[in-house]
mmCIF file of C-alpha atoms in Angstrom:
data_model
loop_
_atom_site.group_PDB
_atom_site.id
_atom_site.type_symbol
_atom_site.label_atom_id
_atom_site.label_comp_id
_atom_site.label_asym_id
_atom_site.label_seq_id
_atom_site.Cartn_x
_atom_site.Cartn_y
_atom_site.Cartn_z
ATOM 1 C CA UNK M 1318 -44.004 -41.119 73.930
ATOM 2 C CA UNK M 1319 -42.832 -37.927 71.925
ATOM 3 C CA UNK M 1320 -40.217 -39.806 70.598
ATOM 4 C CA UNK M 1321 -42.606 -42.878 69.310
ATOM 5 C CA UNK M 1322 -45.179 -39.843 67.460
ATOM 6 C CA UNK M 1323 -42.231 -38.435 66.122
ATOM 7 C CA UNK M 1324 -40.802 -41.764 64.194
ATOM 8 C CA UNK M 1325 -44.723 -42.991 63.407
ATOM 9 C CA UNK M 1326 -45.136 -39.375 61.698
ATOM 10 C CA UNK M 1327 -41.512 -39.546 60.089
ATOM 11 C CA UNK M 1328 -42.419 -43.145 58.846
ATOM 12 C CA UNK M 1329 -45.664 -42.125 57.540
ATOM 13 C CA UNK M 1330 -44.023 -38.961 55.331
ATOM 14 C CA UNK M 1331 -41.410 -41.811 53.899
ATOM 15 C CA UNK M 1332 -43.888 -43.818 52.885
ATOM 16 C CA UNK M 1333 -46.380 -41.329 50.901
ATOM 17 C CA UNK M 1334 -43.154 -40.477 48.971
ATOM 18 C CA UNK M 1335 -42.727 -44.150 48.091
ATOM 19 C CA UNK M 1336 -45.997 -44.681 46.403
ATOM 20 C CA UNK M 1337 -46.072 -44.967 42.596
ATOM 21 C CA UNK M 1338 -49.123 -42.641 40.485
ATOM 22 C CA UNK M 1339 -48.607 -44.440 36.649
ATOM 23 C CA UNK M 1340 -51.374 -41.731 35.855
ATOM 24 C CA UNK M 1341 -48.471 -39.150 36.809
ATOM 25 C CA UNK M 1342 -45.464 -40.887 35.701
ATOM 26 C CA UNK M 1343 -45.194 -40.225 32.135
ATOM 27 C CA UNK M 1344 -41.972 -40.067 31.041
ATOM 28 C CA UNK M 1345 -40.863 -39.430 27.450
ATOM 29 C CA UNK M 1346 -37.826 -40.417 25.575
ATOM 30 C CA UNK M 1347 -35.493 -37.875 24.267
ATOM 31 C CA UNK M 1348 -34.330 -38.355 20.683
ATOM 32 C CA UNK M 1349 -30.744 -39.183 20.448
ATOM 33 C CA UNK M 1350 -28.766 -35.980 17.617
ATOM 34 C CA UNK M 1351 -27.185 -38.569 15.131
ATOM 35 C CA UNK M 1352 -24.103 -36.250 15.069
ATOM 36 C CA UNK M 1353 -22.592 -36.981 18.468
ATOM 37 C CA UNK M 1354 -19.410 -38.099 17.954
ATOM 38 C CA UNK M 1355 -18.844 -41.620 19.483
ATOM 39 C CA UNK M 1356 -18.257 -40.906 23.268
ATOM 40 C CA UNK M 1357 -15.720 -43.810 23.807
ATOM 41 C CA UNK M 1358 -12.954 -42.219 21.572
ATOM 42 C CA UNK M 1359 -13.319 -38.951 23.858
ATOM 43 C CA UNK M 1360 -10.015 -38.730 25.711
ATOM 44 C CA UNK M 1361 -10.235 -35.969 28.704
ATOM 45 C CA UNK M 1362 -7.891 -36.492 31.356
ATOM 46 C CA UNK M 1363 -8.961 -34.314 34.511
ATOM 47 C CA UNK M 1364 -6.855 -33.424 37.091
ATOM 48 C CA UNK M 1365 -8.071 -33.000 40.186
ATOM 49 C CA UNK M 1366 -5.801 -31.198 43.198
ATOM 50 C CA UNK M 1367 -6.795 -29.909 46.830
ATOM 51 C CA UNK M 1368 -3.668 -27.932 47.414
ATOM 52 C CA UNK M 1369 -0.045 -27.767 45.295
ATOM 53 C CA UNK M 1370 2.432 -26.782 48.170
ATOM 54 C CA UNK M 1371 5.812 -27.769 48.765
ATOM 55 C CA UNK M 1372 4.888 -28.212 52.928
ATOM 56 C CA UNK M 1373 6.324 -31.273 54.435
ATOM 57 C CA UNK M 1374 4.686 -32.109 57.482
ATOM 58 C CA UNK M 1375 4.547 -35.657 59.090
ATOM 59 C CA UNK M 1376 2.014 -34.453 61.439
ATOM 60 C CA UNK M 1377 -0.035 -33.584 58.623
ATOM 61 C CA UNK M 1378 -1.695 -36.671 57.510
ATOM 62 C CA UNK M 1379 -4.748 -35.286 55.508
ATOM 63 C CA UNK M 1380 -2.873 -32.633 54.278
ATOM 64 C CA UNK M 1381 -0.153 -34.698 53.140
ATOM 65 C CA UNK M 1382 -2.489 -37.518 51.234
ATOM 66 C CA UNK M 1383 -4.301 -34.435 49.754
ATOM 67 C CA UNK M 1384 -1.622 -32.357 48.457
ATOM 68 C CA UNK M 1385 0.785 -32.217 45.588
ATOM 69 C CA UNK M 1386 4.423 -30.811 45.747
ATOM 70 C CA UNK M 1387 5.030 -28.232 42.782
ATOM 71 C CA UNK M 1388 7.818 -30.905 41.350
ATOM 72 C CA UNK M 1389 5.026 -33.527 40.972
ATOM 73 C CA UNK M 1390 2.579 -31.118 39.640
ATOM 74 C CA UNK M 1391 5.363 -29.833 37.070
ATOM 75 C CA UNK M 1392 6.113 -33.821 36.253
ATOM 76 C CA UNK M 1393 1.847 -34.548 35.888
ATOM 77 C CA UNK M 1394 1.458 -31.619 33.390
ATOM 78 C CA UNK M 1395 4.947 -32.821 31.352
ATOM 79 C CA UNK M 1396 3.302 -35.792 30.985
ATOM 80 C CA UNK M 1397 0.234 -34.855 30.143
ATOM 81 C CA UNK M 1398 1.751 -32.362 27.448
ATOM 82 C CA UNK M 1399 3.964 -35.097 26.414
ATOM 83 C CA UNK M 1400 1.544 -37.787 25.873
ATOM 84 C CA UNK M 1401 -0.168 -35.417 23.478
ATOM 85 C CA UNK M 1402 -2.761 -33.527 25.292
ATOM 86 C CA UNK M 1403 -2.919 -29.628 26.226
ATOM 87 C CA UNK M 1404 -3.694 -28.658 29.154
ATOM 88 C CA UNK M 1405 -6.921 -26.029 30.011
ATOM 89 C CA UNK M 1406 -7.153 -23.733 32.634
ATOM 90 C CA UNK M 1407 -10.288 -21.194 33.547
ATOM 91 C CA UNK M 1408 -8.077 -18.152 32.952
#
């Protein structure tokens, strides 16, 4: 019985949160600045690692699908610097 006053309340809390108010709804547009350059020709490659480690473990199947030897992460940046970009860091 707890269980069925429990849901009926829960249910009842999801539903007042679903209703619409148009009198509280008023949304506004937000003028556009006419001198943002034209996102599409934005190029910003982001690089993305969970660790850089040179560990080879077979056992390690998350770690292994999540981390990047220090020879591939040398070869990624190469590239990157290669193909004309410069890479950023937070330093």
């Amino acid at each position: 019985m707890k269980k069925i006053i429990i849901l009926t309340t829960l249910v009842i809390f999801l539903m007042g949160g679903c209703s619409v108010n148009p009198e509280k709804a008023n949304i506004k547009s937000v003028p556009t600045t006419a001198n943002i350059q034209n996102l599409s020709t934005i190029k910003l490659p982001i690089l993305m690692y969970h660790h850089i480690r040179d560990v080879d473990d077979p056992k390690d199947h998350m770690g292994n699908y999540l981390t990047a030897t220090s020879k591939q992460f040398k070869s990624q940046l190469d590239y990157i610097q290669q193909s004309g970009f410069t890479p950023v860091t937070f330093q």
